[in-house]
């Protein structure tokens, strides 16, 4: 055993990407075991590796962890990305949960039928610019610090940056009315571990393309 966390998922973003981001932000090297076929998933299910028969699954510290939020919480606690006390953790959880809500919309965009894609995109943009981004902009203004919670780097910063970059992929000018989020994006992107993860050749995954969707769907269905 190398001691590195091992991530079991398909070779794409999905629900594993936020976990990759957290590990990378913490400066932790990890291995990936990609599911290529339905048989790969079935093998994990039959050998008892998947508590609820689902991936993502992460092998870490002798455990085979499932459920994305549980994995994220564990990594954040282990690598000091979860605030200094219970109140900071509560804020981090609130900010992260909202990011997850927006991520769910982003992840399902490619699954929309052709005649619904435009409306779905409009919903993403509307919720990002009217529900979510104004809150983070206000938090940064009122808090007056470089980071969302306390004055130290946390998983809230990591996962907000991940989502900002994902939304920019579908609407490049979406941060035009949010100057503090623009500054936040530049600042967090320049943290050495994040900067490394954003370089070509890292384990960060590109957006899923339409042409790759059938292959991914065959793994799970």
C-alpha positions as a LaTeX table, in Angstrom:
\begin{tabular}{lrrr}
\hline
Residue & $x$ (\AA) & $y$ (\AA) & $z$ (\AA) \\
\hline
Unk1 & 0.00 & 0.00 & 0.00 \\
Unk2 & 1.33 & 3.41 & $-0.95$ \\
Unk3 & $-0.65$ & 5.17 & 1.75 \\
Unk4 & $-2.13$ & 7.54 & $-0.80$ \\
Unk5 & $-5.91$ & 7.87 & $-0.95$ \\
Unk6 & $-7.34$ & 5.86 & $-3.84$ \\
Unk7 & $-10.36$ & 7.25 & $-5.69$ \\
Unk8 & $-12.77$ & 4.90 & $-7.45$ \\
Unk9 & $-14.94$ & 6.59 & $-10.09$ \\
Unk10 & $-15.19$ & 7.06 & $-13.84$ \\
Unk11 & $-12.65$ & 9.29 & $-15.59$ \\
Unk12 & $-14.69$ & 12.47 & $-15.33$ \\
Unk13 & $-15.91$ & 15.10 & $-12.89$ \\
Unk14 & $-19.28$ & 14.00 & $-11.56$ \\
Unk15 & $-19.51$ & 13.70 & $-7.78$ \\
Unk16 & $-15.82$ & 12.91 & $-7.35$ \\
Unk17 & $-14.48$ & 16.23 & $-8.63$ \\
Unk18 & $-15.06$ & 18.16 & $-5.40$ \\
Unk19 & $-13.13$ & 15.42 & $-3.57$ \\
Unk20 & $-10.23$ & 15.74 & $-6.02$ \\
Unk21 & $-10.27$ & 19.51 & $-5.41$ \\
Unk22 & $-10.15$ & 19.09 & $-1.63$ \\
Unk23 & $-7.28$ & 16.63 & $-1.71$ \\
Unk24 & $-5.35$ & 18.79 & $-4.17$ \\
Unk25 & $-5.97$ & 21.91 & $-2.05$ \\
Unk26 & $-4.58$ & 20.06 & 0.97 \\
Unk27 & $-1.49$ & 19.11 & $-1.05$ \\
Unk28 & $-2.31$ & 15.40 & $-0.82$ \\
Unk29 & $-1.26$ & 13.09 & $-3.63$ \\
Unk30 & $-3.90$ & 10.55 & $-4.61$ \\
Unk31 & $-4.34$ & 7.62 & $-6.96$ \\
Unk32 & $-7.33$ & 7.02 & $-9.23$ \\
Unk33 & $-8.88$ & 3.73 & $-10.23$ \\
Unk34 & $-11.19$ & 4.47 & $-13.13$ \\
Unk35 & $-14.35$ & 2.51 & $-13.80$ \\
Unk36 & $-14.39$ & 1.70 & $-17.51$ \\
Unk37 & $-17.26$ & $-0.79$ & $-17.74$ \\
Unk38 & $-20.36$ & $-1.96$ & $-15.90$ \\
Unk39 & $-18.31$ & $-5.00$ & $-14.83$ \\
Unk40 & $-15.86$ & $-2.76$ & $-12.97$ \\
Unk41 & $-18.71$ & $-1.34$ & $-10.92$ \\
Unk42 & $-20.29$ & $-4.76$ & $-10.39$ \\
Unk43 & $-17.00$ & $-6.13$ & $-9.05$ \\
Unk44 & $-16.83$ & $-3.40$ & $-6.39$ \\
Unk45 & $-20.46$ & $-4.01$ & $-5.48$ \\
Unk46 & $-20.00$ & $-7.77$ & $-5.17$ \\
Unk47 & $-16.80$ & $-7.66$ & $-3.12$ \\
Unk48 & $-18.43$ & $-5.46$ & $-0.48$ \\
Unk49 & $-16.41$ & $-2.33$ & $-1.24$ \\
Unk50 & $-19.47$ & $-0.11$ & $-1.70$ \\
Unk51 & $-21.56$ & 0.27 & 1.44 \\
Unk52 & $-24.60$ & 1.51 & $-0.49$ \\
Unk53 & $-23.67$ & 0.00 & $-3.87$ \\
Unk54 & $-22.64$ & 3.41 & $-5.22$ \\
Unk55 & $-19.56$ & 5.39 & $-6.14$ \\
Unk56 & $-17.76$ & 7.71 & $-5.46$ \\
Unk57 & $-15.67$ & 5.53 & $-3.16$ \\
Unk58 & $-12.41$ & 6.62 & $-1.57$ \\
Unk59 & $-9.95$ & 4.30 & 0.15 \\
Unk60 & $-8.34$ & 6.35 & 2.90 \\
Unk61 & $-6.85$ & 5.52 & 6.31 \\
Unk62 & $-7.93$ & 1.88 & 6.08 \\
Unk63 & $-11.55$ & 2.78 & 5.25 \\
Unk64 & $-13.58$ & 2.44 & 2.08 \\
Unk65 & $-15.58$ & 5.64 & 2.33 \\
Unk66 & $-18.73$ & 6.36 & 0.33 \\
Unk67 & $-21.22$ & 9.26 & 0.23 \\
Unk68 & $-19.70$ & 12.43 & $-1.18$ \\
Unk69 & $-20.51$ & 14.70 & 1.76 \\
Unk70 & $-19.10$ & 12.23 & 4.29 \\
Unk71 & $-15.88$ & 11.91 & 2.28 \\
Unk72 & $-15.59$ & 15.68 & 1.94 \\
Unk73 & $-16.16$ & 16.21 & 5.66 \\
Unk74 & $-13.50$ & 13.66 & 6.56 \\
Unk75 & $-10.90$ & 15.14 & 4.22 \\
Unk76 & $-11.67$ & 18.68 & 5.40 \\
Unk77 & $-11.28$ & 17.66 & 9.08 \\
Unk78 & $-8.16$ & 15.59 & 8.48 \\
Unk79 & $-6.34$ & 18.33 & 6.58 \\
Unk80 & $-7.47$ & 21.35 & 8.63 \\
Unk81 & $-9.85$ & 22.82 & 6.05 \\
Unk82 & $-12.86$ & 22.86 & 8.37 \\
Unk83 & $-12.53$ & 25.95 & 10.57 \\
Unk84 & $-11.25$ & 26.37 & 14.10 \\
Unk85 & $-14.49$ & 25.78 & 16.04 \\
Unk86 & $-18.09$ & 24.65 & 15.79 \\
Unk87 & $-19.44$ & 28.03 & 14.65 \\
Unk88 & $-16.90$ & 28.30 & 11.83 \\
Unk89 & $-17.73$ & 24.76 & 10.80 \\
Unk90 & $-21.43$ & 25.66 & 10.69 \\
Unk91 & $-20.70$ & 28.59 & 8.37 \\
Unk92 & $-18.48$ & 26.42 & 6.18 \\
Unk93 & $-21.24$ & 23.80 & 5.97 \\
Unk94 & $-23.85$ & 26.39 & 4.97 \\
Unk95 & $-21.65$ & 27.89 & 2.27 \\
Unk96 & $-20.63$ & 24.47 & 0.94 \\
Unk97 & $-24.18$ & 23.11 & 0.90 \\
Unk98 & $-25.30$ & 26.04 & $-1.26$ \\
Unk99 & $-22.38$ & 25.41 & $-3.62$ \\
Unk100 & $-23.44$ & 21.75 & $-3.83$ \\
Unk101 & $-26.98$ & 22.83 & $-4.76$ \\
Unk102 & $-25.61$ & 24.90 & $-7.66$ \\
Unk103 & $-23.25$ & 22.07 & $-8.63$ \\
Unk104 & $-26.19$ & 19.69 & $-8.92$ \\
Unk105 & $-27.67$ & 21.95 & $-11.60$ \\
Unk106 & $-24.34$ & 22.15 & $-13.41$ \\
Unk107 & $-23.80$ & 18.38 & $-13.32$ \\
Unk108 & $-27.23$ & 17.60 & $-14.73$ \\
Unk109 & $-27.04$ & 20.13 & $-17.57$ \\
Unk110 & $-25.48$ & 17.67 & $-20.01$ \\
Unk111 & $-28.26$ & 15.15 & $-19.24$ \\
Unk112 & $-31.03$ & 17.50 & $-20.36$ \\
Unk113 & $-32.81$ & 16.71 & $-23.65$ \\
Unk114 & $-31.88$ & 19.04 & $-26.50$ \\
Unk115 & $-35.15$ & 20.95 & $-26.33$ \\
Unk116 & $-34.69$ & 21.64 & $-22.59$ \\
Unk117 & $-31.02$ & 22.62 & $-22.55$ \\
Unk118 & $-31.53$ & 26.33 & $-23.20$ \\
Unk119 & $-34.10$ & 26.67 & $-20.43$ \\
Unk120 & $-31.92$ & 24.66 & $-18.04$ \\
Unk121 & $-28.95$ & 26.92 & $-18.78$ \\
Unk122 & $-31.13$ & 29.97 & $-18.12$ \\
Unk123 & $-32.10$ & 28.45 & $-14.75$ \\
Unk124 & $-28.43$ & 27.93 & $-13.84$ \\
Unk125 & $-27.54$ & 31.51 & $-14.74$ \\
Unk126 & $-30.57$ & 32.89 & $-12.91$ \\
Unk127 & $-29.87$ & 30.99 & $-9.69$ \\
Unk128 & $-26.14$ & 31.70 & $-9.81$ \\
Unk129 & $-26.54$ & 35.45 & $-10.33$ \\
Unk130 & $-29.66$ & 36.07 & $-8.23$ \\
Unk131 & $-29.57$ & 33.50 & $-5.43$ \\
Unk132 & $-26.02$ & 32.31 & $-4.81$ \\
Unk133 & $-23.36$ & 34.76 & $-6.01$ \\
Unk134 & $-24.91$ & 37.84 & $-4.32$ \\
Unk135 & $-24.67$ & 36.00 & $-0.98$ \\
Unk136 & $-20.98$ & 35.18 & $-1.38$ \\
Unk137 & $-20.29$ & 38.71 & $-2.61$ \\
Unk138 & $-21.96$ & 40.09 & 0.55 \\
Unk139 & $-20.13$ & 37.62 & 2.79 \\
Unk140 & $-16.78$ & 38.75 & 1.40 \\
Unk141 & $-17.76$ & 42.42 & 1.79 \\
Unk142 & $-19.09$ & 42.10 & 5.34 \\
Unk143 & $-16.37$ & 39.72 & 6.51 \\
Unk144 & $-13.59$ & 41.86 & 5.05 \\
Unk145 & $-11.07$ & 39.00 & 4.94 \\
Unk146 & $-9.35$ & 37.10 & 2.16 \\
Unk147 & $-11.36$ & 33.95 & 2.92 \\
Unk148 & $-15.04$ & 33.17 & 3.42 \\
Unk149 & $-14.75$ & 31.98 & 7.04 \\
Unk150 & $-12.41$ & 33.20 & 9.76 \\
Unk151 & $-9.15$ & 34.34 & 8.25 \\
Unk152 & $-7.91$ & 31.03 & 6.98 \\
Unk153 & $-8.29$ & 28.83 & 3.93 \\
Unk154 & $-11.16$ & 26.31 & 4.21 \\
Unk155 & $-13.14$ & 23.88 & 2.12 \\
Unk156 & $-15.70$ & 26.65 & 1.56 \\
Unk157 & $-13.08$ & 28.60 & $-0.41$ \\
Unk158 & $-12.02$ & 25.51 & $-2.34$ \\
Unk159 & $-15.50$ & 24.47 & $-3.36$ \\
Unk160 & $-16.70$ & 27.96 & $-4.18$ \\
Unk161 & $-13.72$ & 28.45 & $-6.51$ \\
Unk162 & $-14.40$ & 25.08 & $-8.16$ \\
Unk163 & $-17.97$ & 26.14 & $-8.86$ \\
Unk164 & $-17.10$ & 29.65 & $-10.04$ \\
Unk165 & $-14.80$ & 28.16 & $-12.66$ \\
Unk166 & $-17.43$ & 25.62 & $-13.73$ \\
Unk167 & $-20.10$ & 28.30 & $-14.17$ \\
Unk168 & $-17.64$ & 30.44 & $-16.16$ \\
Unk169 & $-17.23$ & 27.53 & $-18.57$ \\
Unk170 & $-20.85$ & 27.91 & $-19.62$ \\
Unk171 & $-21.07$ & 31.70 & $-19.27$ \\
Unk172 & $-17.64$ & 33.38 & $-19.26$ \\
Unk173 & $-18.86$ & 36.82 & $-18.16$ \\
Unk174 & $-21.04$ & 35.62 & $-15.29$ \\
Unk175 & $-18.90$ & 37.33 & $-12.63$ \\
Unk176 & $-19.06$ & 40.73 & $-14.34$ \\
Unk177 & $-21.25$ & 42.24 & $-11.60$ \\
Unk178 & $-19.41$ & 40.59 & $-8.72$ \\
Unk179 & $-16.03$ & 42.34 & $-8.25$ \\
Unk180 & $-15.28$ & 40.75 & $-4.87$ \\
Unk181 & $-15.87$ & 37.28 & $-6.30$ \\
Unk182 & $-13.56$ & 38.14 & $-9.18$ \\
Unk183 & $-10.85$ & 39.11 & $-6.69$ \\
Unk184 & $-11.59$ & 36.02 & $-4.60$ \\
Unk185 & $-11.22$ & 33.81 & $-7.69$ \\
Unk186 & $-7.85$ & 35.32 & $-8.55$ \\
Unk187 & $-6.63$ & 35.14 & $-4.94$ \\
Unk188 & $-7.64$ & 31.53 & $-4.23$ \\
Unk189 & $-6.42$ & 30.40 & $-7.68$ \\
Unk190 & $-2.97$ & 31.67 & $-6.69$ \\
Unk191 & $-2.64$ & 29.54 & $-3.54$ \\
Unk192 & 0.25 & 27.20 & $-4.45$ \\
Unk193 & $-1.64$ & 23.89 & $-4.15$ \\
Unk194 & $-4.60$ & 25.26 & $-6.11$ \\
Unk195 & $-2.35$ & 26.87 & $-8.71$ \\
Unk196 & $-0.71$ & 23.50 & $-9.26$ \\
Unk197 & $-4.09$ & 21.76 & $-9.62$ \\
Unk198 & $-5.18$ & 24.30 & $-12.24$ \\
Unk199 & $-2.16$ & 23.58 & $-14.43$ \\
Unk200 & $-2.49$ & 21.36 & $-17.53$ \\
Unk201 & $-1.65$ & 17.74 & $-16.76$ \\
Unk202 & $-3.10$ & 17.72 & $-13.25$ \\
Unk203 & $-5.79$ & 15.30 & $-12.07$ \\
Unk204 & $-8.48$ & 17.95 & $-12.53$ \\
Unk205 & $-11.03$ & 16.72 & $-15.04$ \\
Unk206 & $-12.42$ & 18.61 & $-18.06$ \\
Unk207 & $-16.16$ & 19.07 & $-18.59$ \\
Unk208 & $-17.97$ & 15.94 & $-19.75$ \\
Unk209 & $-18.61$ & 16.05 & $-23.48$ \\
Unk210 & $-21.78$ & 14.86 & $-25.21$ \\
Unk211 & $-19.80$ & 12.26 & $-27.16$ \\
Unk212 & $-18.56$ & 10.66 & $-23.91$ \\
Unk213 & $-21.97$ & 10.47 & $-22.26$ \\
Unk214 & $-23.04$ & 7.06 & $-23.67$ \\
Unk215 & $-19.84$ & 5.42 & $-22.38$ \\
Unk216 & $-20.38$ & 6.83 & $-18.90$ \\
Unk217 & $-24.07$ & 5.88 & $-18.86$ \\
Unk218 & $-23.19$ & 2.28 & $-19.74$ \\
Unk219 & $-21.12$ & 1.99 & $-16.54$ \\
Unk220 & $-24.08$ & 2.88 & $-14.36$ \\
Unk221 & $-27.06$ & 1.53 & $-16.29$ \\
\hline
\end{tabular}
